[in-house]
Coordinates of C-alpha atoms and ligand atoms in Angstrom, one line a residue:
M1 CA -26.9 -15.0 -8.8
K2 CA -24.2 -12.0 -8.9
L3 CA -20.9 -12.0 -8.9
S4 CA -19.1 -9.5 -6.7
K5 CA -17.6 -6.1 -7.5
I6 CA -14.1 -7.0 -7.6
A7 CA -14.9 -10.1 -9.8
T8 CA -16.6 -8.1 -12.5
L9 CA -13.5 -5.4 -12.2
V10 CA -10.9 -7.1 -12.3
R11 CA -9.4 -8.7 -15.8
P12 CA -6.7 -11.0 -16.5
S13 CA -3.5 -10.3 -16.2
Q14 CA -2.2 -9.1 -20.1
T15 CA 1.0 -9.8 -19.9
L16 CA 0.6 -13.9 -18.7
S17 CA -2.3 -14.0 -20.6
I18 CA 0.0 -13.3 -24.0
S19 CA 1.8 -15.8 -23.0
D20 CA 0.3 -18.1 -22.1
R21 CA -1.6 -18.0 -25.8
A22 CA 2.0 -18.0 -27.4
N23 CA 2.5 -21.1 -24.8
L24 CA 0.2 -22.7 -26.4
E25 CA 0.4 -22.2 -29.7
R26 CA 4.2 -23.9 -29.0
E27 CA 2.8 -26.8 -27.7
K28 CA 0.7 -27.5 -30.9
G29 CA 4.1 -27.3 -32.7
I30 CA 3.9 -23.5 -34.1
D31 CA 7.1 -21.8 -33.9
I32 CA 6.0 -19.4 -32.0
I33 CA 8.5 -16.1 -30.4
N34 CA 7.2 -15.5 -26.9
F35 CA 8.7 -11.7 -26.4
S36 CA 5.9 -10.9 -24.1
A37 CA 6.4 -12.6 -20.1
G38 CA 8.7 -10.7 -18.2
E39 CA 10.0 -14.4 -17.2
P40 CA 13.7 -15.2 -17.3
D41 CA 14.7 -18.0 -19.9
F42 CA 17.5 -19.3 -17.9
D43 CA 17.2 -22.7 -15.5
T44 CA 17.8 -21.3 -11.7
P45 CA 20.6 -22.0 -10.8
E46 CA 21.8 -25.2 -9.7
N47 CA 22.7 -24.8 -6.2
V48 CA 18.6 -24.1 -5.4
K49 CA 17.7 -26.7 -6.7
M50 CA 20.0 -28.5 -4.7
A51 CA 18.9 -26.9 -1.7
A52 CA 15.8 -27.7 -2.4
I53 CA 16.2 -31.5 -2.3
S54 CA 17.3 -31.7 0.8
A55 CA 14.7 -29.6 2.3
I56 CA 12.5 -31.6 1.5
E57 CA 15.0 -35.3 2.4
D58 CA 15.6 -33.4 5.4
G59 CA 11.7 -33.5 6.6
F60 CA 11.3 -28.9 6.3
T61 CA 7.6 -30.1 4.9
K62 CA 6.1 -28.6 7.9
Y63 CA 4.2 -24.7 8.9
T64 CA 6.5 -21.8 9.1
E65 CA 6.2 -18.6 10.9
Y66 CA 3.6 -16.9 8.2
E67 CA 5.9 -14.1 7.9
G68 CA 8.9 -16.0 6.9
I69 CA 11.8 -18.0 8.5
Y70 CA 13.3 -15.7 9.8
D71 CA 16.4 -16.9 8.1
L72 CA 15.5 -16.4 5.3
R73 CA 14.5 -12.8 6.4
A74 CA 17.7 -11.7 7.8
A75 CA 18.9 -12.6 4.5
V76 CA 16.6 -10.3 2.7
A77 CA 17.9 -6.9 5.3
D78 CA 21.5 -8.3 4.4
Y79 CA 20.7 -7.8 0.4
L80 CA 18.9 -4.7 1.0
E81 CA 21.8 -3.6 3.0
R82 CA 23.2 -3.2 -1.0
F83 CA 21.1 -0.5 -1.6
N84 CA 21.5 1.4 1.8
L85 CA 18.7 -0.4 3.0
K86 CA 18.2 -1.0 6.8
Y87 CA 15.7 -3.3 8.2
A88 CA 15.6 -5.8 10.8
P89 CA 14.4 -9.6 9.8
E90 CA 11.4 -7.9 11.8
Q91 CA 10.0 -5.6 9.0
I92 CA 10.2 -8.0 6.6
V93 CA 7.3 -10.7 4.4
V94 CA 8.2 -13.2 3.3
S95 CA 5.7 -13.5 0.2
N96 CA 4.1 -15.6 -2.9
G97 CA 5.8 -13.3 -5.2
S98 CA 6.4 -9.4 -5.5
K99 CA 2.5 -9.9 -6.6
H100 CA 1.3 -11.1 -3.2
A101 CA 3.6 -8.5 -1.7
L102 CA 2.1 -6.1 -3.3
K103 CA -2.2 -6.7 -2.3
N104 CA -1.3 -7.6 1.4
A105 CA 0.5 -4.4 1.5
F106 CA -2.1 -1.6 -0.1
T107 CA -4.3 -4.5 2.6
A108 CA -2.4 -3.3 4.7
I109 CA -2.3 0.1 3.7
I110 CA -5.8 1.2 2.2
D111 CA -9.3 2.0 2.9
P112 CA -12.0 1.6 0.2
G113 CA -12.4 5.0 -2.1
D114 CA -8.1 5.4 -0.5
E115 CA -6.3 7.3 -4.3
V116 CA -3.4 5.9 -5.0
I117 CA -0.9 7.8 -7.6
V118 CA 0.0 5.2 -10.7
P119 CA 2.6 6.8 -12.7
A120 CA 2.0 6.1 -16.7
P121 CA 2.7 3.0 -18.6
Y122 CA 3.1 1.5 -15.5
W123 CA 3.4 -2.7 -14.9
N124 CA -0.7 -3.7 -16.1
S125 CA -1.4 -4.8 -11.9
Y126 CA -1.5 -2.8 -9.6
I127 CA -4.3 -2.1 -11.7
D128 CA -6.6 -5.2 -10.8
I129 CA -4.7 -5.2 -7.1
I130 CA -6.2 -2.2 -5.9
N131 CA -8.8 -2.9 -7.1
M132 CA -9.3 -5.7 -5.5
V133 CA -9.2 -3.8 -2.3
Y134 CA -11.4 -1.1 -3.1
G135 CA -9.6 1.5 -3.7
V136 CA -9.0 4.0 -5.9
P137 CA -6.2 3.2 -9.1
V138 CA -5.4 8.0 -10.7
V139 CA -3.0 7.2 -12.6
V140 CA -0.9 9.9 -14.1
K141 CA 0.2 9.2 -18.0
T142 CA 4.2 10.5 -17.3
K143 CA 5.5 12.0 -20.7
K144 CA 8.3 10.8 -23.2
E145 CA 9.7 14.2 -23.4
N146 CA 10.7 13.5 -19.3
V147 CA 11.8 10.0 -19.8
F148 CA 8.6 8.6 -19.1
K149 CA 8.6 9.5 -14.4
I150 CA 7.4 11.7 -12.7
T151 CA 7.9 14.9 -11.5
V152 CA 6.4 16.8 -8.9
E153 CA 4.3 19.0 -10.1
E154 CA 2.2 16.3 -12.0
L155 CA 2.1 14.6 -9.0
E156 CA 0.3 18.2 -7.2
R157 CA -1.3 18.6 -10.0
V158 CA -3.8 15.1 -9.1
Y159 CA -3.3 15.6 -5.5
T160 CA -6.0 15.3 -3.4
E161 CA -7.9 14.8 -0.1
K162 CA -8.1 11.1 -0.8
T163 CA -4.4 10.5 -2.0
K164 CA -3.1 8.5 0.1
V165 CA -0.2 6.6 -2.2
I166 CA 2.0 6.7 -5.0
I167 CA 3.7 3.7 -6.7
I168 CA 7.0 4.1 -7.9
N169 CA 8.8 1.6 -9.8
S170 CA 12.5 1.6 -10.8
P171 CA 14.1 0.0 -12.8
N172 CA 10.3 -0.2 -14.4
N173 CA 8.5 -2.6 -16.1
P174 CA 8.2 -1.6 -19.0
T175 CA 10.0 0.9 -20.4
G176 CA 13.5 0.3 -18.2
V177 CA 13.8 3.2 -17.4
M178 CA 15.4 4.9 -14.1
Y179 CA 14.7 7.8 -11.0
T180 CA 17.7 9.6 -10.4
E181 CA 18.3 10.4 -7.0
Q182 CA 17.4 14.3 -7.1
E183 CA 14.1 12.7 -9.0
L184 CA 12.9 10.4 -6.2
R185 CA 14.6 13.2 -3.3
E186 CA 12.0 15.8 -5.2
I187 CA 9.2 12.8 -4.9
A188 CA 10.2 12.3 -0.7
E189 CA 9.7 15.8 0.0
F190 CA 6.3 15.3 -1.3
A191 CA 5.4 12.0 0.3
V192 CA 6.8 13.4 3.4
E193 CA 4.8 16.0 2.6
K194 CA 1.8 15.5 2.5
D195 CA 1.5 12.8 4.6
L196 CA 1.5 9.7 2.0
F197 CA 3.3 6.3 1.2
V198 CA 5.5 5.1 -0.7
I199 CA 5.0 1.7 -2.6
S200 CA 8.3 1.2 -3.7
D201 CA 8.6 -1.8 -6.0
E202 CA 12.0 -2.4 -6.6
V203 CA 11.6 -5.8 -8.6
Y204 CA 15.2 -5.3 -11.3
Q205 CA 16.6 -3.2 -8.5
S206 CA 19.8 -5.2 -10.0
L207 CA 18.8 -6.0 -13.2
V208 CA 20.6 -2.3 -13.7
Y209 CA 23.2 -1.9 -17.1
S210 CA 25.9 0.2 -15.4
K211 CA 28.2 -0.7 -13.2
K212 CA 28.4 3.7 -12.3
L213 CA 24.8 3.6 -12.6
Q214 CA 23.5 1.9 -8.4
H215 CA 20.1 1.4 -8.7
I216 CA 18.4 3.5 -6.1
S217 CA 15.6 3.6 -3.1
I218 CA 13.6 6.5 -1.9
A219 CA 13.2 4.0 1.6
S220 CA 16.6 4.7 1.0
L221 CA 16.8 9.1 1.3
G222 CA 16.4 9.4 5.5
K223 CA 14.5 8.8 8.2
E224 CA 11.1 10.3 7.5
I225 CA 10.4 9.1 4.1
Y226 CA 11.9 5.5 4.7
E227 CA 9.1 5.5 7.8
R228 CA 6.1 6.4 4.8
T229 CA 8.3 3.7 2.5
I230 CA 6.8 -0.1 1.6
V231 CA 9.2 -2.4 -1.0
I232 CA 8.0 -4.4 -2.6
T233 CA 11.1 -7.2 -4.4
S234 CA 11.6 -10.2 -5.7
L235 CA 13.6 -13.2 -6.3
S236 CA 12.2 -14.0 -9.2
K237 CA 13.7 -12.2 -11.9
K238 CA 17.8 -12.0 -10.6
Y239 CA 18.0 -15.9 -10.3
A240 CA 15.6 -16.9 -12.4
M241 CA 13.1 -18.9 -9.9
T242 CA 9.7 -17.5 -11.3
G243 CA 8.0 -20.3 -10.9
W244 CA 9.0 -20.5 -6.9
R245 CA 7.2 -17.5 -5.6
V246 CA 9.4 -15.5 -3.5
G247 CA 8.3 -12.0 -2.7
F248 CA 9.4 -9.7 -0.3
S249 CA 8.0 -7.1 1.3
A250 CA 9.6 -4.2 3.7
S251 CA 8.3 -1.7 5.8
N252 CA 8.2 -0.2 9.0
L253 CA 7.7 -2.3 11.6
E254 CA 3.6 -1.3 12.6
V255 CA 3.0 -2.2 8.3
A256 CA 5.7 -4.9 8.5
K257 CA 3.0 -6.2 11.3
A258 CA -0.1 -5.4 9.7
I259 CA 1.2 -7.7 6.8
G260 CA 2.0 -10.9 8.4
N261 CA -1.7 -11.2 10.2
I262 CA -3.2 -10.1 6.9
Q263 CA -0.7 -12.9 5.6
S264 CA -1.3 -15.5 8.8
N265 CA -4.5 -15.5 7.4
S266 CA -4.9 -15.4 3.5
T267 CA -2.0 -17.8 2.4
S268 CA 0.1 -19.0 5.9
N269 CA 3.8 -19.1 4.9
V270 CA 5.4 -19.4 1.8
N271 CA 6.1 -22.7 0.5
S272 CA 8.8 -24.0 3.2
I273 CA 10.9 -25.6 0.3
A274 CA 11.1 -22.7 -1.8
Q275 CA 11.7 -20.3 1.0
V276 CA 15.4 -22.8 1.8
A277 CA 15.8 -22.6 -1.2
A278 CA 16.1 -18.3 -1.9
I279 CA 18.0 -18.7 1.2
E280 CA 20.5 -20.4 -1.3
A281 CA 20.0 -17.7 -3.2
L282 CA 20.7 -15.1 -1.5
D283 CA 23.7 -16.0 -0.1
N284 CA 25.3 -17.7 -3.0
T285 CA 24.2 -17.4 -6.0
E286 CA 25.9 -14.1 -6.8
E287 CA 28.2 -14.9 -9.7
E288 CA 25.2 -16.9 -12.1
A289 CA 23.5 -14.1 -11.8
E290 CA 26.1 -11.8 -12.4
K291 CA 26.6 -14.4 -16.0
M292 CA 22.5 -13.8 -16.6
L293 CA 22.9 -9.9 -15.7
K294 CA 25.7 -9.7 -18.3
E295 CA 23.6 -12.3 -20.9
F296 CA 20.7 -9.5 -20.8
Q297 CA 22.9 -6.9 -21.5
H298 CA 24.1 -7.9 -24.3
R299 CA 20.4 -9.6 -25.7
R300 CA 19.7 -5.7 -24.4
D301 CA 22.6 -3.9 -26.9
Y302 CA 21.8 -5.9 -29.7
I303 CA 17.8 -6.2 -29.6
A304 CA 17.9 -2.1 -29.7
Q305 CA 20.0 -2.2 -32.1
R306 CA 18.2 -4.9 -34.5
I307 CA 15.1 -2.4 -33.3
S308 CA 16.7 1.5 -34.4
D309 CA 17.7 0.0 -38.0
I310 CA 13.9 -0.5 -38.6
P311 CA 12.0 2.2 -40.6
L312 CA 9.0 3.8 -38.8
I313 CA 9.3 2.3 -35.3
S314 CA 12.2 3.4 -32.6
C315 CA 12.9 2.7 -28.6
M316 CA 14.9 3.8 -26.0
I317 CA 17.6 2.0 -24.6
P318 CA 16.9 0.9 -21.0
K319 CA 19.4 1.7 -18.6
G320 CA 16.9 -1.4 -16.0
A321 CA 14.4 -4.4 -16.2
F322 CA 14.5 -7.2 -19.4
Y323 CA 12.2 -4.7 -21.9
L324 CA 12.4 -2.3 -25.1
F325 CA 9.7 -0.1 -24.8
V326 CA 9.5 0.7 -28.7
D327 CA 7.6 3.0 -30.2
I328 CA 5.3 2.2 -32.9
S329 CA 3.4 5.6 -33.1
K330 CA 4.2 5.6 -36.9
L331 CA 2.0 3.0 -38.1
I332 CA -0.9 4.1 -36.7
G333 CA -3.5 5.3 -39.1
E334 CA -1.5 3.6 -41.4
K335 CA -3.8 0.2 -42.6
V336 CA -2.3 -4.2 -43.6
D337 CA -4.2 -5.2 -46.1
G338 CA -6.9 -3.4 -46.7
V339 CA -7.6 -2.8 -42.6
E340 CA -6.4 0.1 -40.3
I341 CA -4.3 0.5 -37.9
K342 CA -5.7 1.8 -35.3
S343 CA -3.9 1.2 -31.9
S344 CA -1.0 -0.6 -30.8
K345 CA -3.4 -3.5 -29.8
D346 CA -3.8 -3.6 -33.2
V347 CA 0.2 -4.0 -34.4
A348 CA 0.9 -7.4 -31.2
E349 CA -2.6 -9.2 -33.3
I350 CA -1.5 -8.8 -35.5
L351 CA 2.6 -9.7 -34.8
M352 CA 1.2 -12.8 -32.9
D353 CA -1.6 -13.8 -35.5
K354 CA 0.8 -13.7 -39.1
Y355 CA 4.3 -13.2 -37.5
K356 CA 3.6 -15.4 -34.8
V357 CA 6.0 -13.0 -32.3
A358 CA 3.9 -12.6 -28.8
V359 CA 4.4 -9.1 -28.1
V360 CA 2.5 -6.7 -25.4
P361 CA 0.9 -3.6 -26.5
S362 CA 1.8 -0.6 -24.6
E363 CA -3.1 -0.4 -24.0
A364 CA -1.6 -3.0 -21.3
F365 CA 0.3 -0.5 -19.3
G366 CA -2.4 2.6 -19.5
Y367 CA -0.7 4.1 -22.5
E368 CA -0.9 4.5 -26.2
N369 CA 1.1 3.8 -29.3
Y370 CA 4.2 1.5 -27.9
I371 CA 5.0 -2.5 -27.9
R372 CA 6.6 -4.1 -25.1
I373 CA 9.0 -7.0 -26.0
S374 CA 10.8 -8.9 -23.5
Y375 CA 14.4 -10.1 -23.6
A376 CA 14.6 -12.4 -20.9
T377 CA 14.5 -14.5 -23.9
S378 CA 17.5 -17.0 -25.8
M379 CA 19.0 -15.4 -28.0
R380 CA 17.8 -17.3 -31.1
D381 CA 14.1 -15.9 -30.8
I382 CA 15.8 -12.2 -30.5
V383 CA 17.5 -12.7 -33.5
E384 CA 14.8 -14.0 -34.8
G385 CA 11.4 -12.1 -33.5
A386 CA 14.0 -9.8 -34.7
R387 CA 14.2 -10.8 -37.8
R388 CA 10.6 -10.4 -38.4
I389 CA 9.2 -7.4 -36.5
E390 CA 11.3 -6.5 -39.4
K391 CA 9.6 -8.6 -42.1
F392 CA 6.0 -7.0 -40.9
V393 CA 7.4 -2.7 -41.3
K394 CA 8.8 -3.7 -44.4
D395 CA 5.6 -5.6 -45.1
H396 CA 3.2 -3.6 -45.8
F397 CA 4.5 0.4 -44.7
Ligands
LIG401 N1 5.9 -9.4 -14.1 C1 6.2 -9.6 -15.7 C2 6.0 -8.9 -16.8 O1 5.8 -8.4 -16.7 C3 6.2 -11.4 -15.5 C4 4.2 -11.1 -15.5 C5 3.7 -11.0 -14.6 O2 3.1 -11.1 -13.8 O3 3.4 -9.6 -14.9 O4 5.6 -9.7 -17.8

């Protein structure tokens, strides 16, 4: 008996695997610092939990519209207006987190063999999701000198007759980099000229650390690019709702209908109770979200400074999201306990095994010589984790 080609291609999510490993160690009583998965340590706001409890008590426990309840889609449309995005509720589909929204979106637009341009460093799951729909990921390694942003010249270089989609992720996971309006305009022009779709992953659109730096959605830059962009977002990061699994896609009506049809035959609606909670999150949780954002900013400033103070390793200050992308290239080729460090995987392994700090090596994101630190964790863990990373460098180099 033989499994499918997809089953052999798809790997477990590396961010989740490392986080699971860290959590398992913690359950065993080991004091591990978990800088791996990007998951806010905050509890879901009280009003959101209460809305869910009321939904259960009111018996809101049956199937809903498979694209999501209308009021929720309307709330998402209102929310997206903050980013100059105008969608009717019918253009929104509520899915089980942004991964599911992405899988639906790719299923709706990709035929076997179609190529998807993925700028690296990328969020690890893109590659596996593209493989799952028989697409071909075409990875473009962006340059550090370009602050890890893809340029039109790079797009031109990899473009073929089979190119169908470009993925843009701003603010970016794992770098925290944000594209400017001008950069997005250039990419949009390219996409329009070549008749491509754009999947715009905007999961971190509200986690931006400067009032002057508004998140810009590529879909907001004109009618033509709006028509060919699928915006993906979720509630997980902004409202500390990772476990609720609520994500969205916003697109033109034809794509939205296709996504809805696909979902109607796979998962049906997102959990009815989570949908009610999602409306409450979007309508009444701004103050809480603002507080969490401030705290993330505080943590970012602290960890970025601490890492910058450690010799041999360095980082940029992320503009958005909640990750620090740390350059460890100067450690490559050095020896730890007689064994040569060959990659960031080796560094992550040593940090996990010997210093009990879980980080994600950049190979997971299609890039070499970096580690990703998620600072969506408690200040206590950030202080202690920074101390342990510093000790690792000082002990061996
Ligand atoms: N998106 C988060 C991360 O990159 C959560 C884990 C995952 O789904 O990858 O860490």
